[in-house]
């Protein structure tokens, strides 16, 4: 990799303490990864290096970059968010902090219930509002606030209630860690001795509590590297303190280094970004230099109404996509406040353009699925089990539970002196009929069976199995939103597994819970949708085309929020961040006067666009010419265009997409045949537990890697999603082929793309009429490894399932036939058919 002089200076600096001011798109993550790699080369133990980040996304990206330099050393380097680091410290010292059991992260519902109970006890309904929670958060963040005796009492009771339930909230992860280190000098010295090299990314976003924690980790001998950009500080409203990075940058104790070369945006975009941000007074002087040449001026357009603005945006997006210039996911529409989104959505919908709002966990659907995963881990909490059994829809409430118990006693006439957990086992293992009994038994059976393997399977394997169950039950069709959130949880699990050594479900649950509590769990990008998001949510992202709407006084700068010069500069930084998300094209628009002010604020004298020369923009009349000059997007491989692009419209194509990317190492796949089935007991049986006495044999006995050839045909059918994962490790030799006969429900090019993605080099396709088909061509043909029969294949002369089985499949190793007459050839069924064919092929090679 060729580095710029500034990048090389950061990598090679010998200073004990440095501040790196990194402009937008300057490659800071790569540079810091190289600096860490250089420490390894000099003989530094990776365990002595600690890298702290502000968000989970940044943490995982940093971990991936470091592992790219050296995977074994990268995994040994501690890359954590501040909250993850604090949580780990709290868990390791939980007894000293007064916790009596395993610590769990409080969900939003837990916090609300605690505050409600306090308000009820104090007979004051005003003690459970948002202002109370805000007060608690500020106290735990060490914010200077005027104290209130009544709220202080609530604070004390709230903290005590959390501890009594072994719960901690998001602020506790830093607050408790700081208090512990302040009170335990020996522990503080041990940590400072352990971590001799500390890196902090996005330092401008750290708050008072995080700065206090960092101060307790550092001593006079610590080697410190602080990385950030005060021009991109946009979280002051939630406690971030960008003044710290400015102070350190101007301190004689730190060497100041700058990364000013932008590799993301073309020069026309960088020109207006530089001009805009230069008007801020509270900043360390720096100037972005565009690495990419100038192509097009950003476009500015002003409209008479907000509807006209939205119509322009929708129309131009439609043109860019229809003319093959960009894919929908290349495009983003950014806005200052969520209220601006509705009319944009309406105009896009009117043109048939799909969009994704990248929303947060507003409906708590990640939180609901956490209860399912928590039940799989422990099977001890009746609350978690109840929530898990009632996901994705309620099927087993307390009324049904009581009716089921009564029905059980009526049938067996037994004494009903069982605990709740024992009752669940009794009802599951019996044949007693009650409302929704099938749904209950299906869900409970899956949870208990996954519980047996949760210590040996990775989180993504467990979630993939749950996704397969949801598809089997048609939940993906009935509850597409909830299914989609589970699919996103799978994506989060895969990212987690790529970044961390401990891949247990327990540790992943902590990671996921932290992501939810930190509001760091946006949905994955829909590859067929335009991205709609606020400017704040766009931080850390980039798009080829960006539309920024409503750039005018009243929206940005937002006169409602601007109460000081510092607030005005904060809004200017926010617009700067939005502008620097764009790589190729930038459209800025307004529907009111973007230059003037309504006079309601003594700080807002003009709009931000008044600070950028008119000649920096192209006008609306130039848009058609700009679009016509754009090159067509690369069509790429057929597989890239048609395969592995899950969308909300294709939720019925579930596990095929999920498991096609499940790159599972063979050593992690255990023989599923060792999983004992839960058997129905005799009516008089007692003492049944949710966890069968028979252990999962492979945990203790088998450490040998398993492949497709080790599985029986029944196991391949039962655990198809894992079979598909294994099948990706097998390539069909170039001189072999498979045959697909009969009508398919997907286009030919999609079939070809799917086969190519599954390492099937050669294939022969026959339509529903079977033109040119000759059975003798495949009889005793060792090159033909498999035949897929579609729903119309049986109408073709010479293609009879029984005949093929008798003639071709009598000897192992000859073509393996998959009959899809009852299923049709879809992407999902074809993916599974290929896995079955590869299973037979691998078995025949032994």
PDB file of N, CA and C in Angstrom, residues 751-842:
ATOM      1  N   UNK A 751     -30.711 -18.848 -12.634  1.00  0.00           N
ATOM      2  CA  UNK A 751     -30.280 -20.239 -12.431  1.00  0.00           C
ATOM      3  C   UNK A 751     -28.783 -20.351 -12.658  1.00  0.00           C
ATOM      4  N   UNK A 752     -28.322 -19.777 -13.751  1.00  0.00           N
ATOM      5  CA  UNK A 752     -26.899 -19.845 -14.070  1.00  0.00           C
ATOM      6  C   UNK A 752     -26.054 -19.153 -13.005  1.00  0.00           C
ATOM      7  N   UNK A 753     -26.533 -18.002 -12.540  1.00  0.00           N
ATOM      8  CA  UNK A 753     -25.795 -17.267 -11.515  1.00  0.00           C
ATOM      9  C   UNK A 753     -25.713 -18.062 -10.216  1.00  0.00           C
ATOM     10  N   UNK A 754     -26.830 -18.704  -9.845  1.00  0.00           N
ATOM     11  CA  UNK A 754     -26.852 -19.482  -8.618  1.00  0.00           C
ATOM     12  C   UNK A 754     -25.906 -20.686  -8.711  1.00  0.00           C
ATOM     13  N   UNK A 755     -25.924 -21.356  -9.865  1.00  0.00           N
ATOM     14  CA  UNK A 755     -25.038 -22.505 -10.044  1.00  0.00           C
ATOM     15  C   UNK A 755     -23.575 -22.081  -9.981  1.00  0.00           C
ATOM     16  N   UNK A 756     -23.282 -20.959 -10.604  1.00  0.00           N
ATOM     17  CA  UNK A 756     -21.903 -20.473 -10.587  1.00  0.00           C
ATOM     18  C   UNK A 756     -21.477 -20.130  -9.173  1.00  0.00           C
ATOM     19  N   UNK A 757     -22.365 -19.479  -8.410  1.00  0.00           N
ATOM     20  CA  UNK A 757     -22.053 -19.105  -7.036  1.00  0.00           C
ATOM     21  C   UNK A 757     -21.833 -20.335  -6.161  1.00  0.00           C
ATOM     22  N   UNK A 758     -22.398 -21.477  -6.564  1.00  0.00           N
ATOM     23  CA  UNK A 758     -22.261 -22.721  -5.800  1.00  0.00           C
ATOM     24  C   UNK A 758     -21.178 -23.633  -6.370  1.00  0.00           C
ATOM     25  N   UNK A 759     -20.281 -23.095  -7.186  1.00  0.00           N
ATOM     26  CA  UNK A 759     -19.144 -23.847  -7.734  1.00  0.00           C
ATOM     27  C   UNK A 759     -19.594 -25.052  -8.537  1.00  0.00           C
ATOM     28  N   UNK A 760     -20.646 -24.877  -9.335  1.00  0.00           N
ATOM     29  CA  UNK A 760     -21.084 -25.898 -10.285  1.00  0.00           C
ATOM     30  C   UNK A 760     -20.694 -25.392 -11.666  1.00  0.00           C
ATOM     31  N   UNK A 761     -19.599 -25.904 -12.245  1.00  0.00           N
ATOM     32  CA  UNK A 761     -19.051 -25.296 -13.460  1.00  0.00           C
ATOM     33  C   UNK A 761     -19.870 -25.554 -14.719  1.00  0.00           C
ATOM     34  N   UNK A 762     -20.507 -26.724 -14.788  1.00  0.00           N
ATOM     35  CA  UNK A 762     -21.231 -27.089 -16.001  1.00  0.00           C
ATOM     36  C   UNK A 762     -22.635 -27.581 -15.653  1.00  0.00           C
ATOM     37  N   UNK A 763     -23.557 -27.321 -16.527  1.00  0.00           N
ATOM     38  CA  UNK A 763     -24.942 -27.709 -16.280  1.00  0.00           C
ATOM     39  C   UNK A 763     -25.670 -27.776 -17.610  1.00  0.00           C
ATOM     40  N   UNK A 764     -26.761 -28.529 -17.595  1.00  0.00           N
ATOM     41  CA  UNK A 764     -27.622 -28.619 -18.772  1.00  0.00           C
ATOM     42  C   UNK A 764     -29.046 -28.349 -18.316  1.00  0.00           C
ATOM     43  N   UNK A 765     -29.718 -27.451 -19.006  1.00  0.00           N
ATOM     44  CA  UNK A 765     -31.075 -27.053 -18.650  1.00  0.00           C
ATOM     45  C   UNK A 765     -32.054 -27.505 -19.726  1.00  0.00           C
ATOM     46  N   UNK A 766     -33.167 -28.070 -19.296  1.00  0.00           N
ATOM     47  CA  UNK A 766     -34.229 -28.464 -20.233  1.00  0.00           C
ATOM     48  C   UNK A 766     -35.527 -27.824 -19.767  1.00  0.00           C
ATOM     49  N   UNK A 767     -36.266 -27.267 -20.709  1.00  0.00           N
ATOM     50  CA  UNK A 767     -37.519 -26.614 -20.353  1.00  0.00           C
ATOM     51  C   UNK A 767     -38.612 -27.650 -20.113  1.00  0.00           C
ATOM     52  N   UNK A 768     -39.825 -27.170 -19.898  1.00  0.00           N
ATOM     53  CA  UNK A 768     -40.919 -28.082 -19.528  1.00  0.00           C
ATOM     54  C   UNK A 768     -41.278 -29.051 -20.647  1.00  0.00           C
ATOM     55  N   UNK A 769     -40.877 -28.746 -21.906  1.00  0.00           N
ATOM     56  CA  UNK A 769     -41.146 -29.663 -23.007  1.00  0.00           C
ATOM     57  C   UNK A 769     -40.034 -30.693 -23.164  1.00  0.00           C
ATOM     58  N   UNK A 770     -38.889 -30.440 -22.526  1.00  0.00           N
ATOM     59  CA  UNK A 770     -37.781 -31.388 -22.585  1.00  0.00           C
ATOM     60  C   UNK A 770     -37.149 -31.521 -23.953  1.00  0.00           C
ATOM     61  N   UNK A 771     -37.140 -30.452 -24.712  1.00  0.00           N
ATOM     62  CA  UNK A 771     -36.581 -30.522 -26.066  1.00  0.00           C
ATOM     63  C   UNK A 771     -35.114 -30.947 -26.019  1.00  0.00           C
ATOM     64  N   UNK A 772     -34.798 -31.994 -26.809  1.00  0.00           N
ATOM     65  CA  UNK A 772     -33.423 -32.474 -26.896  1.00  0.00           C
ATOM     66  C   UNK A 772     -33.006 -33.411 -25.789  1.00  0.00           C
ATOM     67  N   UNK A 773     -33.902 -33.684 -24.847  1.00  0.00           N
ATOM     68  CA  UNK A 773     -33.520 -34.553 -23.744  1.00  0.00           C
ATOM     69  C   UNK A 773     -33.421 -36.006 -24.195  1.00  0.00           C
ATOM     70  N   UNK A 774     -32.354 -36.682 -23.775  1.00  0.00           N
ATOM     71  CA  UNK A 774     -32.122 -38.093 -24.108  1.00  0.00           C
ATOM     72  C   UNK A 774     -31.600 -38.785 -22.859  1.00  0.00           C
ATOM     73  N   UNK A 775     -32.422 -39.675 -22.292  1.00  0.00           N
ATOM     74  CA  UNK A 775     -32.052 -40.340 -21.045  1.00  0.00           C
ATOM     75  C   UNK A 775     -30.746 -41.110 -21.180  1.00  0.00           C
ATOM     76  N   UNK A 776     -30.503 -41.721 -22.341  1.00  0.00           N
ATOM     77  CA  UNK A 776     -29.299 -42.535 -22.513  1.00  0.00           C
ATOM     78  C   UNK A 776     -28.018 -41.719 -22.360  1.00  0.00           C
ATOM     79  N   UNK A 777     -28.140 -40.396 -22.586  1.00  0.00           N
ATOM     80  CA  UNK A 777     -26.978 -39.523 -22.478  1.00  0.00           C
ATOM     81  C   UNK A 777     -26.429 -39.526 -21.053  1.00  0.00           C
ATOM     82  N   UNK A 778     -27.306 -39.773 -20.058  1.00  0.00           N
ATOM     83  CA  UNK A 778     -26.894 -39.685 -18.666  1.00  0.00           C
ATOM     84  C   UNK A 778     -26.782 -41.053 -18.003  1.00  0.00           C
ATOM     85  N   UNK A 779     -27.224 -42.106 -18.700  1.00  0.00           N
ATOM     86  CA  UNK A 779     -27.135 -43.456 -18.144  1.00  0.00           C
ATOM     87  C   UNK A 779     -25.676 -43.908 -18.125  1.00  0.00           C
ATOM     88  N   UNK A 780     -25.193 -44.298 -16.947  1.00  0.00           N
ATOM     89  CA  UNK A 780     -23.801 -44.705 -16.769  1.00  0.00           C
ATOM     90  C   UNK A 780     -22.805 -43.609 -17.138  1.00  0.00           C
ATOM     91  N   UNK A 781     -23.227 -42.380 -17.025  1.00  0.00           N
ATOM     92  CA  UNK A 781     -22.339 -41.250 -17.331  1.00  0.00           C
ATOM     93  C   UNK A 781     -21.755 -40.743 -16.016  1.00  0.00           C
ATOM     94  N   UNK A 782     -20.491 -41.088 -15.764  1.00  0.00           N
ATOM     95  CA  UNK A 782     -19.895 -40.742 -14.477  1.00  0.00           C
ATOM     96  C   UNK A 782     -19.696 -39.231 -14.328  1.00  0.00           C
ATOM     97  N   UNK A 783     -19.764 -38.492 -15.430  1.00  0.00           N
ATOM     98  CA  UNK A 783     -19.584 -37.041 -15.354  1.00  0.00           C
ATOM     99  C   UNK A 783     -20.827 -36.336 -14.821  1.00  0.00           C
ATOM    100  N   UNK A 784     -21.982 -36.975 -14.926  1.00  0.00           N
ATOM    101  CA  UNK A 784     -23.224 -36.371 -14.438  1.00  0.00           C
ATOM    102  C   UNK A 784     -23.380 -36.695 -12.952  1.00  0.00           C
ATOM    103  N   UNK A 785     -23.257 -35.675 -12.110  1.00  0.00           N
ATOM    104  CA  UNK A 785     -23.276 -35.916 -10.662  1.00  0.00           C
ATOM    105  C   UNK A 785     -24.657 -35.726 -10.048  1.00  0.00           C
ATOM    106  N   UNK A 786     -25.583 -35.139 -10.784  1.00  0.00           N
ATOM    107  CA  UNK A 786     -26.892 -34.948 -10.194  1.00  0.00           C
ATOM    108  C   UNK A 786     -27.934 -34.507 -11.200  1.00  0.00           C
ATOM    109  N   UNK A 787     -29.203 -34.842 -10.898  1.00  0.00           N
ATOM    110  CA  UNK A 787     -30.326 -34.465 -11.746  1.00  0.00           C
ATOM    111  C   UNK A 787     -31.400 -33.840 -10.860  1.00  0.00           C
ATOM    112  N   UNK A 788     -31.876 -32.668 -11.245  1.00  0.00           N
ATOM    113  CA  UNK A 788     -32.949 -31.996 -10.529  1.00  0.00           C
ATOM    114  C   UNK A 788     -34.199 -32.063 -11.392  1.00  0.00           C
ATOM    115  N   UNK A 789     -35.247 -32.681 -10.871  1.00  0.00           N
ATOM    116  CA  UNK A 789     -36.503 -32.801 -11.597  1.00  0.00           C
ATOM    117  C   UNK A 789     -37.468 -31.715 -11.148  1.00  0.00           C
ATOM    118  N   UNK A 790     -37.853 -30.858 -12.077  1.00  0.00           N
ATOM    119  CA  UNK A 790     -38.831 -29.821 -11.777  1.00  0.00           C
ATOM    120  C   UNK A 790     -40.249 -30.341 -11.847  1.00  0.00           C
ATOM    121  N   UNK A 791     -41.229 -29.493 -11.601  1.00  0.00           N
ATOM    122  CA  UNK A 791     -42.624 -29.934 -11.508  1.00  0.00           C
ATOM    123  C   UNK A 791     -43.205 -30.450 -12.818  1.00  0.00           C
ATOM    124  N   UNK A 792     -42.613 -30.060 -13.954  1.00  0.00           N
ATOM    125  CA  UNK A 792     -43.130 -30.500 -15.238  1.00  0.00           C
ATOM    126  C   UNK A 792     -42.327 -31.661 -15.814  1.00  0.00           C
ATOM    127  N   UNK A 793     -41.269 -32.088 -15.095  1.00  0.00           N
ATOM    128  CA  UNK A 793     -40.362 -33.088 -15.655  1.00  0.00           C
ATOM    129  C   UNK A 793     -41.036 -34.423 -15.913  1.00  0.00           C
ATOM    130  N   UNK A 794     -42.029 -34.775 -15.107  1.00  0.00           N
ATOM    131  CA  UNK A 794     -42.657 -36.089 -15.235  1.00  0.00           C
ATOM    132  C   UNK A 794     -43.521 -36.195 -16.494  1.00  0.00           C
ATOM    133  N   UNK A 795     -43.783 -35.085 -17.132  1.00  0.00           N
ATOM    134  CA  UNK A 795     -44.543 -35.121 -18.375  1.00  0.00           C
ATOM    135  C   UNK A 795     -43.660 -35.435 -19.586  1.00  0.00           C
ATOM    136  N   UNK A 796     -42.355 -35.393 -19.375  1.00  0.00           N
ATOM    137  CA  UNK A 796     -41.415 -35.604 -20.481  1.00  0.00           C
ATOM    138  C   UNK A 796     -41.171 -37.099 -20.659  1.00  0.00           C
ATOM    139  N   UNK A 797     -41.209 -37.535 -21.885  1.00  0.00           N
ATOM    140  CA  UNK A 797     -41.010 -38.953 -22.188  1.00  0.00           C
ATOM    141  C   UNK A 797     -39.625 -39.401 -21.719  1.00  0.00           C
ATOM    142  N   UNK A 798     -39.592 -40.504 -20.979  1.00  0.00           N
ATOM    143  CA  UNK A 798     -38.320 -41.053 -20.502  1.00  0.00           C
ATOM    144  C   UNK A 798     -37.875 -40.506 -19.167  1.00  0.00           C
ATOM    145  N   UNK A 799     -38.599 -39.496 -18.666  1.00  0.00           N
ATOM    146  CA  UNK A 799     -38.242 -38.933 -17.362  1.00  0.00           C
ATOM    147  C   UNK A 799     -39.298 -39.371 -16.366  1.00  0.00           C
ATOM    148  N   UNK A 800     -39.053 -40.440 -15.721  1.00  0.00           N
ATOM    149  CA  UNK A 800     -39.958 -40.956 -14.701  1.00  0.00           C
ATOM    150  C   UNK A 800     -39.144 -41.167 -13.440  1.00  0.00           C
ATOM    151  N   UNK A 801     -39.639 -40.678 -12.331  1.00  0.00           N
ATOM    152  CA  UNK A 801     -38.863 -40.728 -11.096  1.00  0.00           C
ATOM    153  C   UNK A 801     -38.453 -42.147 -10.740  1.00  0.00           C
ATOM    154  N   UNK A 802     -39.410 -43.068 -10.812  1.00  0.00           N
ATOM    155  CA  UNK A 802     -39.082 -44.458 -10.469  1.00  0.00           C
ATOM    156  C   UNK A 802     -38.077 -45.041 -11.440  1.00  0.00           C
ATOM    157  N   UNK A 803     -38.247 -44.707 -12.707  1.00  0.00           N
ATOM    158  CA  UNK A 803     -37.327 -45.225 -13.724  1.00  0.00           C
ATOM    159  C   UNK A 803     -35.919 -44.720 -13.480  1.00  0.00           C
ATOM    160  N   UNK A 804     -35.812 -43.419 -13.183  1.00  0.00           N
ATOM    161  CA  UNK A 804     -34.492 -42.847 -12.951  1.00  0.00           C
ATOM    162  C   UNK A 804     -33.831 -43.453 -11.720  1.00  0.00           C
ATOM    163  N   UNK A 805     -34.630 -43.635 -10.684  1.00  0.00           N
ATOM    164  CA  UNK A 805     -34.058 -44.224  -9.478  1.00  0.00           C
ATOM    165  C   UNK A 805     -33.549 -45.637  -9.746  1.00  0.00           C
ATOM    166  N   UNK A 806     -34.343 -46.393 -10.501  1.00  0.00           N
ATOM    167  CA  UNK A 806     -33.943 -47.775 -10.786  1.00  0.00           C
ATOM    168  C   UNK A 806     -32.734 -47.859 -11.686  1.00  0.00           C
ATOM    169  N   UNK A 807     -32.660 -46.999 -12.680  1.00  0.00           N
ATOM    170  CA  UNK A 807     -31.593 -47.103 -13.669  1.00  0.00           C
ATOM    171  C   UNK A 807     -30.313 -46.395 -13.239  1.00  0.00           C
ATOM    172  N   UNK A 808     -30.488 -45.192 -12.657  1.00  0.00           N
ATOM    173  CA  UNK A 808     -29.314 -44.362 -12.445  1.00  0.00           C
ATOM    174  C   UNK A 808     -28.771 -44.383 -11.024  1.00  0.00           C
ATOM    175  N   UNK A 809     -29.646 -44.672 -10.068  1.00  0.00           N
ATOM    176  CA  UNK A 809     -29.213 -44.506  -8.690  1.00  0.00           C
ATOM    177  C   UNK A 809     -28.962 -45.823  -7.972  1.00  0.00           C
ATOM    178  N   UNK A 810     -28.871 -46.900  -8.709  1.00  0.00           N
ATOM    179  CA  UNK A 810     -28.656 -48.204  -8.073  1.00  0.00           C
ATOM    180  C   UNK A 810     -27.238 -48.347  -7.546  1.00  0.00           C
ATOM    181  N   UNK A 811     -26.324 -47.572  -8.091  1.00  0.00           N
ATOM    182  CA  UNK A 811     -24.933 -47.642  -7.653  1.00  0.00           C
ATOM    183  C   UNK A 811     -24.521 -46.318  -7.034  1.00  0.00           C
ATOM    184  N   UNK A 812     -23.947 -46.316  -5.832  1.00  0.00           N
ATOM    185  CA  UNK A 812     -23.499 -45.062  -5.221  1.00  0.00           C
ATOM    186  C   UNK A 812     -22.517 -44.326  -6.127  1.00  0.00           C
ATOM    187  N   UNK A 813     -22.678 -43.053  -6.204  1.00  0.00           N
ATOM    188  CA  UNK A 813     -21.765 -42.274  -7.022  1.00  0.00           C
ATOM    189  C   UNK A 813     -22.355 -41.849  -8.339  1.00  0.00           C
ATOM    190  N   UNK A 814     -23.402 -42.537  -8.765  1.00  0.00           N
ATOM    191  CA  UNK A 814     -24.056 -42.124 -10.011  1.00  0.00           C
ATOM    192  C   UNK A 814     -24.961 -40.925  -9.714  1.00  0.00           C
ATOM    193  N   UNK A 815     -25.542 -40.309 -10.703  1.00  0.00           N
ATOM    194  CA  UNK A 815     -26.295 -39.075 -10.457  1.00  0.00           C
ATOM    195  C   UNK A 815     -27.291 -39.209  -9.314  1.00  0.00           C
ATOM    196  N   UNK A 816     -27.255 -38.209  -8.461  1.00  0.00           N
ATOM    197  CA  UNK A 816     -28.197 -38.159  -7.350  1.00  0.00           C
ATOM    198  C   UNK A 816     -29.389 -37.328  -7.803  1.00  0.00           C
ATOM    199  N   UNK A 817     -30.574 -37.900  -7.717  1.00  0.00           N
ATOM    200  CA  UNK A 817     -31.756 -37.227  -8.227  1.00  0.00           C
ATOM    201  C   UNK A 817     -32.516 -36.533  -7.107  1.00  0.00           C
ATOM    202  N   UNK A 818     -32.878 -35.292  -7.356  1.00  0.00           N
ATOM    203  CA  UNK A 818     -33.710 -34.524  -6.429  1.00  0.00           C
ATOM    204  C   UNK A 818     -35.024 -34.213  -7.131  1.00  0.00           C
ATOM    205  N   UNK A 819     -36.108 -34.727  -6.596  1.00  0.00           N
ATOM    206  CA  UNK A 819     -37.420 -34.593  -7.226  1.00  0.00           C
ATOM    207  C   UNK A 819     -38.176 -33.429  -6.579  1.00  0.00           C
ATOM    208  N   UNK A 820     -38.390 -32.371  -7.336  1.00  0.00           N
ATOM    209  CA  UNK A 820     -39.054 -31.172  -6.813  1.00  0.00           C
ATOM    210  C   UNK A 820     -40.465 -31.016  -7.363  1.00  0.00           C
ATOM    211  N   UNK A 821     -41.107 -32.121  -7.693  1.00  0.00           N
ATOM    212  CA  UNK A 821     -42.423 -32.032  -8.307  1.00  0.00           C
ATOM    213  C   UNK A 821     -43.436 -31.334  -7.403  1.00  0.00           C
ATOM    214  N   UNK A 822     -43.242 -31.453  -6.085  1.00  0.00           N
ATOM    215  CA  UNK A 822     -44.176 -30.831  -5.158  1.00  0.00           C
ATOM    216  C   UNK A 822     -43.699 -29.463  -4.666  1.00  0.00           C
ATOM    217  N   UNK A 823     -42.509 -29.042  -5.104  1.00  0.00           N
ATOM    218  CA  UNK A 823     -41.963 -27.809  -4.536  1.00  0.00           C
ATOM    219  C   UNK A 823     -41.719 -26.723  -5.574  1.00  0.00           C
ATOM    220  N   UNK A 824     -41.520 -27.087  -6.820  1.00  0.00           N
ATOM    221  CA  UNK A 824     -41.124 -26.158  -7.874  1.00  0.00           C
ATOM    222  C   UNK A 824     -39.645 -25.777  -7.712  1.00  0.00           C
ATOM    223  N   UNK A 825     -39.071 -25.316  -8.809  1.00  0.00           N
ATOM    224  CA  UNK A 825     -37.669 -24.911  -8.788  1.00  0.00           C
ATOM    225  C   UNK A 825     -37.613 -23.404  -8.538  1.00  0.00           C
ATOM    226  N   UNK A 826     -37.347 -23.074  -7.288  1.00  0.00           N
ATOM    227  CA  UNK A 826     -37.126 -21.688  -6.893  1.00  0.00           C
ATOM    228  C   UNK A 826     -35.657 -21.557  -6.496  1.00  0.00           C
ATOM    229  N   UNK A 827     -35.237 -20.348  -6.140  1.00  0.00           N
ATOM    230  CA  UNK A 827     -33.860 -20.174  -5.676  1.00  0.00           C
ATOM    231  C   UNK A 827     -33.608 -21.025  -4.432  1.00  0.00           C
ATOM    232  N   UNK A 828     -34.594 -21.033  -3.541  1.00  0.00           N
ATOM    233  CA  UNK A 828     -34.438 -21.797  -2.306  1.00  0.00           C
ATOM    234  C   UNK A 828     -34.337 -23.290  -2.578  1.00  0.00           C
ATOM    235  N   UNK A 829     -35.285 -23.835  -3.332  1.00  0.00           N
ATOM    236  CA  UNK A 829     -35.293 -25.288  -3.565  1.00  0.00           C
ATOM    237  C   UNK A 829     -34.092 -25.720  -4.395  1.00  0.00           C
ATOM    238  N   UNK A 830     -33.674 -24.900  -5.345  1.00  0.00           N
ATOM    239  CA  UNK A 830     -32.503 -25.253  -6.144  1.00  0.00           C
ATOM    240  C   UNK A 830     -31.241 -25.225  -5.295  1.00  0.00           C
ATOM    241  N   UNK A 831     -31.141 -24.245  -4.378  1.00  0.00           N
ATOM    242  CA  UNK A 831     -30.000 -24.186  -3.468  1.00  0.00           C
ATOM    243  C   UNK A 831     -29.921 -25.462  -2.626  1.00  0.00           C
ATOM    244  N   UNK A 832     -31.069 -25.910  -2.135  1.00  0.00           N
ATOM    245  CA  UNK A 832     -31.092 -27.129  -1.321  1.00  0.00           C
ATOM    246  C   UNK A 832     -30.796 -28.362  -2.163  1.00  0.00           C
ATOM    247  N   UNK A 833     -31.288 -28.390  -3.399  1.00  0.00           N
ATOM    248  CA  UNK A 833     -31.016 -29.522  -4.283  1.00  0.00           C
ATOM    249  C   UNK A 833     -29.527 -29.655  -4.558  1.00  0.00           C
ATOM    250  N   UNK A 834     -28.856 -28.526  -4.756  1.00  0.00           N
ATOM    251  CA  UNK A 834     -27.408 -28.557  -4.999  1.00  0.00           C
ATOM    252  C   UNK A 834     -26.681 -29.118  -3.784  1.00  0.00           C
ATOM    253  N   UNK A 835     -27.128 -28.732  -2.588  1.00  0.00           N
ATOM    254  CA  UNK A 835     -26.501 -29.252  -1.369  1.00  0.00           C
ATOM    255  C   UNK A 835     -26.659 -30.770  -1.299  1.00  0.00           C
ATOM    256  N   UNK A 836     -27.834 -31.287  -1.644  1.00  0.00           N
ATOM    257  CA  UNK A 836     -28.046 -32.741  -1.633  1.00  0.00           C
ATOM    258  C   UNK A 836     -27.152 -33.439  -2.660  1.00  0.00           C
ATOM    259  N   UNK A 837     -27.041 -32.841  -3.835  1.00  0.00           N
ATOM    260  CA  UNK A 837     -26.186 -33.425  -4.882  1.00  0.00           C
ATOM    261  C   UNK A 837     -24.731 -33.436  -4.432  1.00  0.00           C
ATOM    262  N   UNK A 838     -24.285 -32.337  -3.830  1.00  0.00           N
ATOM    263  CA  UNK A 838     -22.901 -32.283  -3.357  1.00  0.00           C
ATOM    264  C   UNK A 838     -22.665 -33.275  -2.218  1.00  0.00           C
ATOM    265  N   UNK A 839     -23.699 -33.481  -1.393  1.00  0.00           N
ATOM    266  CA  UNK A 839     -23.571 -34.479  -0.321  1.00  0.00           C
ATOM    267  C   UNK A 839     -23.291 -35.857  -0.914  1.00  0.00           C
ATOM    268  N   UNK A 840     -24.078 -36.242  -1.913  1.00  0.00           N
ATOM    269  CA  UNK A 840     -23.875 -37.541  -2.547  1.00  0.00           C
ATOM    270  C   UNK A 840     -22.521 -37.606  -3.243  1.00  0.00           C
ATOM    271  N   UNK A 841     -22.136 -36.506  -3.885  1.00  0.00           N
ATOM    272  CA  UNK A 841     -20.857 -36.464  -4.586  1.00  0.00           C
ATOM    273  C   UNK A 841     -19.693 -36.640  -3.608  1.00  0.00           C
ATOM    274  N   UNK A 842     -19.721 -35.914  -2.476  1.00  0.00           N
ATOM    275  CA  UNK A 842     -18.624 -36.012  -1.515  1.00  0.00           C
ATOM    276  C   UNK A 842     -18.575 -37.394  -0.889  1.00  0.00           C
TER     277      UNK A 842
END
